[in-house]
Coordinates of N, CA and C in Angstrom, one line a residue:
M1 N -15.3 -9.6 44.4 CA -15.2 -11.0 44.0 C -15.6 -11.1 42.6
S2 N -14.8 -11.8 41.8 CA -15.1 -11.9 40.4 C -16.2 -13.0 40.1
R3 N -16.8 -12.9 39.0 CA -17.9 -13.8 38.6 C -17.5 -15.2 38.6
R4 N -16.4 -15.5 38.1 CA -15.9 -16.9 38.0 C -15.6 -17.6 39.4
S5 N -15.2 -16.8 40.3 CA -14.8 -17.4 41.6 C -15.9 -17.5 42.6
S6 N -17.1 -17.0 42.3 CA -18.2 -17.0 43.2 C -19.0 -18.4 43.1
Y7 N -18.6 -19.2 42.1 CA -19.3 -20.5 41.9 C -18.5 -21.6 42.6
A8 N -19.3 -22.4 43.4 CA -18.7 -23.6 44.0 C -19.0 -24.8 43.1
T9 N -18.6 -26.0 43.6 CA -18.8 -27.2 42.9 C -19.8 -28.1 43.5
A10 N -20.7 -28.7 42.7 CA -21.6 -29.8 43.1 C -21.2 -31.0 42.2
A11 N -21.1 -32.2 42.8 CA -20.7 -33.3 42.0 C -21.6 -34.6 42.3
T12 N -21.6 -35.5 41.4 CA -22.3 -36.7 41.6 C -21.6 -37.7 42.5
G13 N -20.3 -37.5 42.7 CA -19.6 -38.3 43.7 C -18.5 -37.6 44.4
V14 N -18.0 -38.2 45.5 CA -17.0 -37.5 46.3 C -15.9 -38.6 46.5
E15 N -14.6 -38.1 46.3 CA -13.5 -39.0 46.7 C -12.7 -38.3 47.7
V16 N -12.2 -39.0 48.7 CA -11.3 -38.5 49.7 C -9.9 -38.7 49.4
G17 N -9.1 -37.6 49.2 CA -7.7 -37.7 48.8 C -6.8 -38.2 49.9
E18 N -5.5 -38.2 49.6 CA -4.6 -38.6 50.6 C -4.5 -37.8 51.8
E19 N -4.7 -36.5 51.7 CA -4.7 -35.6 52.8 C -6.0 -35.6 53.6
G20 N -7.0 -36.3 53.2 CA -8.3 -36.3 53.8 C -9.2 -35.3 53.4
V21 N -8.9 -34.6 52.3 CA -9.8 -33.5 51.7 C -10.7 -34.2 50.7
R22 N -12.0 -33.8 50.8 CA -13.0 -34.3 49.8 C -12.8 -33.6 48.5
S23 N -12.8 -34.4 47.4 CA -12.6 -33.9 46.0 C -13.8 -34.3 45.2
P24 N -14.2 -33.5 44.2 CA -15.4 -33.9 43.3 C -15.0 -35.1 42.5
A25 N -16.0 -35.9 42.2 CA -15.8 -37.1 41.3 C -17.1 -37.2 40.5
G26 N -16.9 -37.9 39.3 CA -18.0 -38.1 38.4 C -18.3 -36.8 37.6
E27 N -19.6 -36.5 37.5 CA -20.0 -35.3 36.8 C -20.0 -34.1 37.7
V28 N -19.5 -32.9 37.3 CA -19.5 -31.8 38.2 C -20.4 -30.7 37.6
H29 N -21.0 -29.9 38.5 CA -21.8 -28.8 38.1 C -21.4 -27.5 38.9
A30 N -21.7 -26.4 38.3 CA -21.5 -25.1 39.0 C -22.7 -24.8 40.0
W31 N -22.4 -24.3 41.1 CA -23.4 -24.1 42.2 C -23.1 -22.8 42.9
V32 N -24.1 -22.1 43.2 CA -23.9 -20.9 44.1 C -24.3 -21.2 45.5
P33 N -23.3 -21.2 46.4 CA -23.7 -21.5 47.8 C -24.8 -20.7 48.4
G34 N -25.7 -21.4 49.1 CA -26.9 -20.7 49.6 C -28.1 -21.0 48.8
T35 N -28.0 -21.6 47.7 CA -29.1 -22.0 46.9 C -29.2 -23.5 46.8
N36 N -30.4 -24.0 46.3 CA -30.6 -25.4 46.2 C -30.6 -25.9 44.7
S37 N -30.0 -25.1 43.9 CA -30.0 -25.5 42.5 C -28.7 -25.1 41.8
T38 N -28.3 -25.9 40.8 CA -27.1 -25.6 40.1 C -27.4 -24.5 39.1
V39 N -26.3 -24.1 38.4 CA -26.5 -23.0 37.4 C -27.3 -23.5 36.2
C40 N -27.2 -24.8 35.9 CA -28.0 -25.3 34.8 C -29.4 -25.6 35.2
G41 N -29.8 -25.5 36.4 CA -31.2 -25.7 36.9 C -31.5 -27.0 37.6
L42 N -30.5 -27.9 37.8 CA -30.8 -29.1 38.5 C -30.9 -28.8 40.0
Q43 N -31.9 -29.5 40.7 CA -32.1 -29.3 42.1 C -31.1 -30.3 42.8
L44 N -30.3 -29.7 43.7 CA -29.3 -30.5 44.4 C -29.9 -31.6 45.2
S45 N -31.0 -31.4 45.9 CA -31.6 -32.4 46.8 C -32.2 -33.5 45.9
R46 N -32.8 -33.2 44.8 CA -33.5 -34.3 44.0 C -32.5 -35.0 43.2
S47 N -31.4 -34.4 42.8 CA -30.4 -35.0 41.9 C -29.4 -35.7 42.7
Q48 N -29.4 -35.6 44.0 CA -28.5 -36.2 45.0 C -27.0 -35.8 44.7
L49 N -26.8 -34.5 44.4 CA -25.5 -34.0 44.1 C -24.9 -33.6 45.5
A50 N -23.6 -33.9 45.6 CA -22.8 -33.5 46.8 C -22.4 -32.1 46.7
R51 N -22.5 -31.3 47.7 CA -22.1 -29.9 47.7 C -20.7 -29.8 48.2
L52 N -19.8 -29.2 47.4 CA -18.4 -29.0 47.8 C -18.1 -27.5 47.8
S53 N -18.5 -26.8 48.8 CA -18.4 -25.4 48.8 C -17.0 -24.9 48.9
H54 N -16.0 -25.8 49.3 CA -14.6 -25.4 49.5 C -13.9 -25.6 48.1
V55 N -14.5 -26.1 47.1 CA -13.9 -26.3 45.8 C -14.5 -25.3 44.8
P56 N -13.8 -24.3 44.4 CA -14.3 -23.4 43.3 C -14.5 -24.2 42.0
F57 N -15.5 -23.8 41.2 CA -15.9 -24.5 40.0 C -14.7 -24.6 39.0
V58 N -14.0 -23.5 38.9 CA -12.9 -23.4 37.9 C -11.8 -24.4 38.3
E59 N -11.7 -24.8 39.6 CA -10.7 -25.8 40.0 C -11.1 -27.2 39.7
A60 N -12.4 -27.4 39.5 CA -12.9 -28.7 39.2 C -12.9 -29.0 37.7
L61 N -12.5 -28.1 36.9 CA -12.3 -28.3 35.4 C -11.1 -29.2 35.2
P62 N -11.2 -30.2 34.3 CA -10.0 -31.0 34.1 C -8.8 -30.3 33.6
E63 N -9.0 -29.2 32.8 CA -7.8 -28.5 32.3 C -7.1 -27.7 33.3
S64 N -7.8 -27.5 34.5 CA -7.1 -26.7 35.5 C -6.1 -27.5 36.3
G65 N -6.4 -28.8 36.5 CA -5.4 -29.6 37.2 C -5.6 -29.5 38.7
G66 N -6.4 -28.6 39.2 CA -6.6 -28.4 40.6 C -7.2 -29.6 41.3
S67 N -8.5 -29.6 41.5 CA -9.2 -30.7 42.2 C -9.9 -31.6 41.3
A68 N -9.4 -31.7 40.1 CA -10.1 -32.5 39.0 C -9.5 -33.9 38.8
D69 N -8.9 -34.5 39.7 CA -8.3 -35.8 39.5 C -9.3 -36.9 39.3
F70 N -10.5 -36.8 39.9 CA -11.5 -37.8 39.8 C -12.7 -37.4 38.9
V71 N -12.6 -36.2 38.3 CA -13.8 -35.7 37.5 C -13.8 -36.5 36.2
A72 N -15.0 -37.0 35.9 CA -15.2 -37.7 34.6 C -15.7 -36.8 33.5
S73 N -16.7 -35.9 33.9 CA -17.2 -34.9 32.9 C -17.7 -33.7 33.6
V74 N -17.8 -32.6 32.8 CA -18.3 -31.3 33.3 C -19.5 -31.0 32.6
C75 N -20.5 -30.5 33.3 CA -21.8 -30.2 32.7 C -21.6 -29.0 31.6
P76 N -21.9 -29.3 30.4 CA -21.7 -28.2 29.3 C -22.5 -27.0 29.6
R77 N -23.6 -27.1 30.1 CA -24.4 -25.8 30.4 C -23.8 -25.0 31.5
C78 N -23.3 -25.7 32.5 CA -22.7 -24.9 33.6 C -21.4 -24.3 33.1
R79 N -20.6 -25.0 32.3 CA -19.4 -24.5 31.8 C -19.6 -23.3 31.0
A80 N -20.6 -23.3 30.1 CA -21.0 -22.2 29.3 C -21.4 -21.0 30.1
A81 N -22.2 -21.2 31.2 CA -22.7 -20.1 32.0 C -21.6 -19.5 32.8
V82 N -20.6 -20.2 33.2 CA -19.6 -19.6 34.1 C -18.5 -19.1 33.2
L83 N -18.0 -19.8 32.2 CA -16.9 -19.4 31.4 C -17.2 -18.6 30.2
G84 N -18.5 -18.6 29.7 CA -18.9 -18.0 28.5 C -18.5 -18.7 27.3
R85 N -18.7 -18.1 26.2 CA -18.4 -18.8 24.9 C -16.9 -18.9 24.8
S86 N -16.4 -19.9 24.1 CA -15.0 -20.0 23.9 C -14.5 -19.1 22.8
S87 N -14.2 -19.5 21.7 CA -13.6 -18.6 20.7 C -14.6 -18.4 19.6
G88 N -15.6 -17.5 19.8 CA -16.5 -17.1 18.7 C -17.5 -18.2 18.4
R89 N -17.8 -18.3 17.1 CA -18.7 -19.3 16.6 C -18.1 -20.7 16.5
S90 N -18.9 -21.7 16.8 CA -18.5 -23.0 16.6 C -18.7 -23.6 15.2
W91 N -19.3 -22.8 14.3 CA -19.6 -23.2 13.0 C -19.1 -22.0 12.0
E92 N -19.0 -22.4 10.8 CA -18.6 -21.4 9.8 C -19.3 -21.6 8.5
R93 N -19.9 -20.6 8.0 CA -20.7 -20.7 6.7 C -19.7 -20.8 5.6
V94 N -19.8 -21.8 4.8 CA -18.8 -22.1 3.7 C -19.2 -21.4 2.4
S95 N -20.4 -21.6 2.0 CA -20.7 -20.9 0.7 C -22.1 -20.2 0.9
P96 N -22.1 -19.0 1.4 CA -23.4 -18.3 1.6 C -24.0 -17.9 0.3
R97 N -25.3 -17.8 0.4 CA -26.0 -17.3 -0.8 C -25.8 -15.9 -1.1
P98 N -25.8 -15.5 -2.4 CA -25.5 -14.1 -2.7 C -26.7 -13.2 -2.3

């Protein structure tokens, strides 16, 4: 099993689709089934996050188009932990000292 597919989704809300399948809504977080905390460290029980073990985290990303119809935002810390850094540095040194 690859690292990316082992994470499920936890969300602040749940929407029931036309087929009767629960989909994540609101803010989504990455979660390892069997634990009580998200990848970024939030406690599921205290944060009142819904566990969606049937939805892989990568399918809850808006750019995936999978189960992300009702997703408003993705936790940046969870995204970075699961997907890693995007393309190198996010900043560039313009005029470094000699």
